[in-house]
């Protein structure tokens, strides 16, 4: 059997979860900016409409992931991999020559694992504080909690924007990874270079 | 190889740690927001770019309850003083400039958390306008209408007569612009920002207090800063 040029990396369900979450995050970022940045707020106006779009996208945000977790075994398997940091992952993170050191990296490297955990945690904080901010004024919430939710929502958004900027930058730098999320298949040579332990397992 | 049980469950710990940090930030909200306010206050003094206004809890945020920011230029602007008064008034911006003027410097505090320190306002005491119009006996409240067509606010007559309740046309030495509710808005200095009706078009003396726009959504009628809406901000 000839060696294939491409290896199956992401299932259709995972790609759909990624795509729909990306769209929702895009809507949240744009509407959030129009609500938060004074000059944009002035430019866009229509605050009630923008606010409604932000709230709807925020409430929908966990839906793709939850549906994926419920319905897709490959997604659950990848989540188990992302959860666990191996000694290889720590070495990969520490070494400056990580991309050429031929470490036996699995399906995800240490950076991807940590980043996904930070995104998940930040996302949950944003979802929770968002729900607190939705509570109408007549619902009595303890003194300061509304204020705390506002400030936490703001601060965690800034943190998430930094990570998402890195996410987009790395995607730009790695067209093979982008192709993998578009088609589900990854270039074999790329996989053998970046994820050798996984590539040898799959093939 | 990373098998399913190889390595340590760092992902879960990171997620739980962030949830803890988020919870702590919510719990410590008032202190965090005061500290950020101090930082941004210090920064904005040396910040020609205005980027420091993006720090959470700092600087003006512009709210409107309608789809856009309305505006009437000073030349065509009119302020009506109506309701149960002896003589109804229609005032131009020049009329307002001709009345006894008052200056006031106060922090401006929004019920959503942001605070702008030391805002300089200038205008006419609301009590002066009420006296000129002549409030009829038996009246209890004053209702304010915005020319955005939707927003309303109200005060008791006693609150309206306070000397820190002004009809203002000048903010930090400049005519009040569109975003800040110009050319003329209300300033209820000791209360949360939603009382300070922007784009003010009418002041109406009424027999009974009618709840304003946000009050109908459950916000407090007596919106004293630090003593209402479940908040403990420093009074303004």
mmCIF file of N, CA and C in Angstrom, chain B residues 6 12 29 47 89 100 155 180 182 185:
data_model
loop_
_atom_site.group_PDB
_atom_site.id
_atom_site.type_symbol
_atom_site.label_atom_id
_atom_site.label_comp_id
_atom_site.label_asym_id
_atom_site.label_seq_id
_atom_site.Cartn_x
_atom_site.Cartn_y
_atom_site.Cartn_z
ATOM 1 N N UNK B 6 -1.791 8.890 29.519
ATOM 2 C CA UNK B 6 -0.432 9.346 29.706
ATOM 3 C C UNK B 6 -0.452 10.838 30.056
ATOM 4 N N UNK B 12 -7.640 20.345 32.469
ATOM 5 C CA UNK B 12 -8.712 20.499 33.450
ATOM 6 C C UNK B 12 -8.311 21.494 34.535
ATOM 7 N N UNK B 29 -14.866 42.675 42.484
ATOM 8 C CA UNK B 29 -15.194 43.684 41.475
ATOM 9 C C UNK B 29 -15.021 45.128 41.897
ATOM 10 N N UNK B 47 -1.994 60.819 28.030
ATOM 11 C CA UNK B 47 -2.321 59.933 26.929
ATOM 12 C C UNK B 47 -3.011 60.688 25.801
ATOM 13 N N UNK B 89 -42.501 78.152 29.385
ATOM 14 C CA UNK B 89 -41.336 78.805 28.798
ATOM 15 C C UNK B 89 -40.861 78.012 27.591
ATOM 16 N N UNK B 100 -28.779 83.273 35.235
ATOM 17 C CA UNK B 100 -27.679 83.121 36.200
ATOM 18 C C UNK B 100 -27.015 81.753 36.054
ATOM 19 N N UNK B 155 -37.857 63.405 38.618
ATOM 20 C CA UNK B 155 -37.348 63.675 39.970
ATOM 21 C C UNK B 155 -38.524 64.167 40.806
ATOM 22 N N UNK B 180 -22.597 63.450 24.045
ATOM 23 C CA UNK B 180 -22.835 63.712 25.464
ATOM 24 C C UNK B 180 -24.236 64.260 25.731
ATOM 25 N N UNK B 182 -25.885 66.811 23.868
ATOM 26 C CA UNK B 182 -26.019 68.232 23.618
ATOM 27 C C UNK B 182 -27.156 68.578 22.674
ATOM 28 N N UNK B 185 -28.449 69.282 28.204
ATOM 29 C CA UNK B 185 -28.872 68.079 28.914
ATOM 30 C C UNK B 185 -29.070 68.410 30.382
#
